[in-house]
Structures are given as structure tokens and as C-alpha cells.
Amino acid sequence: MSCANKTSYLIKGRSSDFADGNKVYLLYLDANEEPVFIDSTVCKKNSFVFRGVADTIRVATVAVLDTLNCEDGISIDLILEPGKISIEGFDPETNHLHVATGTSLNNVLDRFSREMMPHVNNPDSLFPFIASYIRENIDNPVGGFLFDRYHFSMPW
């Protein structure tokens, strides 16, 4: 990767939740909320890898599906940006599930997810917390992603 194009990404996922044979899709939603598939692979040794070029920094999703039961799956939102992106498994200590890390914007999403946990059961502190992250990240895809995800449940 060090000699690779400055827009290259490498996504590595590893977890006991990623069973061998699971199909894994990398996709994003277009302006009409239709899925645009970027790549796909199959889990081997509880892991998967995607390599490519991030021509545009965007919100994307990694979907890990059980090939025997496509109703059950794991969906991981991330920011598709240049660099090495890592997806690890469930952390039972924090109830923190499959968050991407390793690049600047994915680290912001990871921090948001971890810091949000104490606010989840308290709307009086949750909504101001989310709004502060949106404001802090209004000029990058994280702010737009958080606004899109939470604006329906937030009081105006």
C-alpha cells in the first residue's frame, strides 16, 4: 500500500461472526437510495479483504450475508476513503459492534459510536450529543451520514 496510488483503499475484516463461506458485499446508496455494488467476496478463515480506488470519499456499507440464510446478516457502515480500513468483531465489554477504523473519518465514526453508548437511554442528552457531532463534521461525509441517520428522531 505504501507505493500504491494515494486514493487506494484496503478494507480488512476479521471476526468470528464472519463464517467461512459468507458472502460479503461492498456497496453504497445512490441519490435515489438504490444500492450500487462496488465489489464482493467470500469470507475465508473468518475474514475478508477488499482493495480498490476511492475516486470519491463516500459513505459505504459492507454487508456480510450467511449464504444459507440471507435474512441474517451483518451490516457495517463506513466511510470509503483512501487508506487501510479495519473491521473487527463484536466487543462484549462495550456492546460495540463491527465499526470500521484505521482512517481519519472512520475513526471519527468509531469515536461517535463509543461515546454515544452512555447517552442511548437518555434522549435529553442523546440528541444534543448527536447534533454536536453533526455540527463538528458538517464539512465531511460523517456529518451528512449522521444527519441522514438520525434527523427523523431528533426534535427540531
CSV table of C-alpha atoms in Angstrom, one decimal:
chain,number,residue,atom,x,y,z
A,1,MET,CA,0.0,0.0,0.0
A,2,SER,CA,2.9,2.4,0.7
A,3,CYS,CA,3.8,2.5,-3.0
A,4,ALA,CA,0.2,2.4,-4.2
A,5,ASN,CA,-1.9,5.2,-5.6
A,6,LYS,CA,-2.8,7.8,-2.9
A,7,THR,CA,-6.5,7.1,-3.5
A,8,SER,CA,-6.2,3.4,-2.9
A,9,TYR,CA,-8.1,1.7,0.0
A,10,LEU,CA,-7.7,-1.6,1.7
A,11,ILE,CA,-10.5,-3.0,3.8
A,12,LYS,CA,-9.8,-5.9,6.0
A,13,GLY,CA,-12.5,-7.5,8.1
A,14,ARG,CA,-11.9,-10.2,10.7
A,15,SER,CA,-14.4,-11.7,13.2
A,16,SER,CA,-15.6,-15.0,14.5
A,17,ASP,CA,-19.0,-13.7,13.3
A,18,PHE,CA,-17.8,-13.8,9.7
A,19,ALA,CA,-18.3,-17.5,9.0
A,20,ASP,CA,-16.4,-19.2,6.2
A,21,GLY,CA,-18.5,-19.1,3.0
A,22,ASN,CA,-20.4,-15.9,4.0
A,23,LYS,CA,-20.8,-13.6,1.0
A,24,VAL,CA,-19.5,-10.0,1.6
A,25,TYR,CA,-20.6,-7.0,-0.5
A,26,LEU,CA,-19.2,-3.5,-0.6
A,27,LEU,CA,-21.8,-1.0,-1.8
A,28,TYR,CA,-23.2,2.5,-1.4
A,29,LEU,CA,-26.6,4.0,-2.0
A,30,ASP,CA,-27.1,6.4,-4.9
A,31,ALA,CA,-29.1,9.6,-4.8
A,32,ASN,CA,-32.3,7.5,-5.3
A,33,GLU,CA,-31.4,5.2,-2.4
A,34,GLU,CA,-30.6,2.4,-4.8
A,35,PRO,CA,-27.7,0.1,-4.0
A,36,VAL,CA,-24.6,0.5,-6.2
A,37,PHE,CA,-22.4,-2.6,-5.8
A,38,ILE,CA,-18.6,-1.9,-5.8
A,39,ASP,CA,-17.2,-5.3,-5.1
A,40,SER,CA,-18.0,-8.7,-3.5
A,41,THR,CA,-16.0,-11.5,-2.0
A,42,VAL,CA,-16.4,-14.6,0.2
A,43,CYS,CA,-15.2,-15.0,3.9
A,44,LYS,CA,-12.3,-17.3,4.4
A,45,LYS,CA,-10.8,-18.1,7.8
A,46,ASN,CA,-13.3,-15.7,9.4
A,47,SER,CA,-12.0,-12.7,7.3
A,48,PHE,CA,-12.4,-10.8,4.1
A,49,VAL,CA,-10.5,-8.2,2.1
A,50,PHE,CA,-11.4,-5.5,-0.4
A,51,ARG,CA,-8.9,-3.5,-2.4
A,52,GLY,CA,-9.7,-0.6,-4.7
A,53,VAL,CA,-9.6,3.0,-5.6
A,54,ALA,CA,-11.7,5.6,-3.7
A,55,ASP,CA,-12.4,8.1,-6.5
A,56,THR,CA,-14.8,9.9,-4.2
A,57,ILE,CA,-14.9,9.8,-0.4
A,58,ARG,CA,-18.4,8.5,0.4
A,59,VAL,CA,-20.4,6.6,2.9
A,60,ALA,CA,-20.5,2.9,2.1
A,61,THR,CA,-21.7,-0.3,3.6
A,62,VAL,CA,-20.1,-3.7,4.0
A,63,ALA,CA,-22.8,-6.4,4.1
A,64,VAL,CA,-21.8,-9.9,5.4
A,65,LEU,CA,-24.5,-12.4,4.5
A,66,ASP,CA,-25.0,-16.0,5.5
A,67,THR,CA,-25.3,-17.8,2.2
A,68,LEU,CA,-27.7,-20.3,3.7
A,69,ASN,CA,-30.0,-17.7,5.2
A,70,CYS,CA,-29.8,-14.3,3.5
A,71,GLU,CA,-32.2,-12.9,6.1
A,72,ASP,CA,-29.5,-12.9,8.7
A,73,GLY,CA,-26.6,-10.7,8.0
A,74,ILE,CA,-24.3,-8.0,9.4
A,75,SER,CA,-24.2,-4.5,8.0
A,76,ILE,CA,-21.2,-2.3,8.7
A,77,ASP,CA,-21.4,1.4,7.7
A,78,LEU,CA,-18.1,3.1,6.9
A,79,ILE,CA,-16.5,5.9,5.1
A,80,LEU,CA,-14.9,4.7,1.9
A,81,GLU,CA,-11.7,6.7,1.8
A,82,PRO,CA,-8.0,6.1,0.9
A,83,GLY,CA,-6.0,4.2,3.5
A,84,LYS,CA,-6.2,0.9,5.5
A,85,ILE,CA,-9.6,0.3,6.9
A,86,SER,CA,-10.1,-2.4,9.6
A,87,ILE,CA,-13.3,-4.0,10.7
A,88,GLU,CA,-13.1,-6.1,13.8
A,89,GLY,CA,-15.8,-8.1,15.6
A,90,PHE,CA,-18.1,-7.5,18.5
A,91,ASP,CA,-16.7,-6.1,21.7
A,92,PRO,CA,-18.9,-7.5,24.5
A,93,GLU,CA,-17.4,-5.1,27.1
A,94,THR,CA,-18.9,-2.1,25.3
A,95,ASN,CA,-21.6,-3.6,23.1
A,96,HIS,CA,-19.6,-2.0,20.3
A,97,LEU,CA,-20.3,-3.9,17.1
A,98,HIS,CA,-18.2,-4.1,13.9
A,99,VAL,CA,-17.1,-0.5,13.5
A,100,ALA,CA,-14.5,0.4,10.8
A,101,THR,CA,-11.3,2.1,12.0
A,102,GLY,CA,-7.9,3.0,10.6
A,103,THR,CA,-8.6,6.1,8.6
A,104,SER,CA,-9.4,9.6,9.8
A,105,LEU,CA,-13.1,9.7,9.1
A,106,ASN,CA,-13.7,6.1,10.1
A,107,ASN,CA,-12.0,6.8,13.4
A,108,VAL,CA,-14.5,9.7,13.9
A,109,LEU,CA,-17.4,7.4,13.3
A,110,ASP,CA,-15.9,4.8,15.7
A,111,ARG,CA,-15.4,7.5,18.4
A,112,PHE,CA,-19.0,8.7,17.9
A,113,SER,CA,-20.3,5.1,18.3
A,114,ARG,CA,-18.3,4.6,21.5
A,115,GLU,CA,-19.2,8.0,23.0
A,116,MET,CA,-22.9,7.6,22.2
A,117,MET,CA,-23.4,4.5,24.3
A,118,PRO,CA,-23.8,6.3,27.6
A,119,HIS,CA,-26.5,8.6,26.0
A,120,VAL,CA,-28.6,5.9,24.3
A,121,ASN,CA,-31.2,5.6,27.1
A,122,ASN,CA,-31.4,9.4,27.7
A,123,PRO,CA,-33.0,11.4,24.8
A,124,ASP,CA,-32.3,14.7,26.7
A,125,SER,CA,-28.5,14.1,26.3
A,126,LEU,CA,-28.6,11.9,23.2
A,127,PHE,CA,-30.0,14.4,20.8
A,128,PRO,CA,-27.6,17.3,21.8
A,129,PHE,CA,-24.7,14.8,21.6
A,130,ILE,CA,-25.7,13.7,18.1
A,131,ALA,CA,-26.3,17.4,17.0
A,132,SER,CA,-22.8,18.3,18.3
A,133,TYR,CA,-21.2,15.6,16.2
A,134,ILE,CA,-23.2,16.7,13.1
A,135,ARG,CA,-22.0,20.3,13.6
A,136,GLU,CA,-18.4,19.3,14.1
A,137,ASN,CA,-18.4,17.2,10.9
A,138,ILE,CA,-20.7,19.2,8.7
A,139,ASP,CA,-18.0,19.6,6.1
A,140,ASN,CA,-17.2,15.9,5.7
A,141,PRO,CA,-19.3,12.8,5.0
A,142,VAL,CA,-19.6,11.9,8.7
A,143,GLY,CA,-21.8,14.9,9.4
A,144,GLY,CA,-24.1,14.1,6.4
A,145,PHE,CA,-24.2,10.4,7.4
A,146,LEU,CA,-25.2,11.2,11.0
A,147,PHE,CA,-27.8,13.7,9.9
A,148,ASP,CA,-29.3,11.3,7.4
A,149,ARG,CA,-29.3,8.5,10.0
A,150,TYR,CA,-30.8,10.5,13.0
A,151,HIS,CA,-32.7,13.6,11.8
A,152,PHE,CA,-36.1,11.8,11.8
A,153,SER,CA,-35.8,11.0,15.5
A,154,MET,CA,-34.4,14.4,16.6
A,155,PRO,CA,-36.6,17.2,17.9
A,156,TRP,CA,-36.4,20.4,15.8
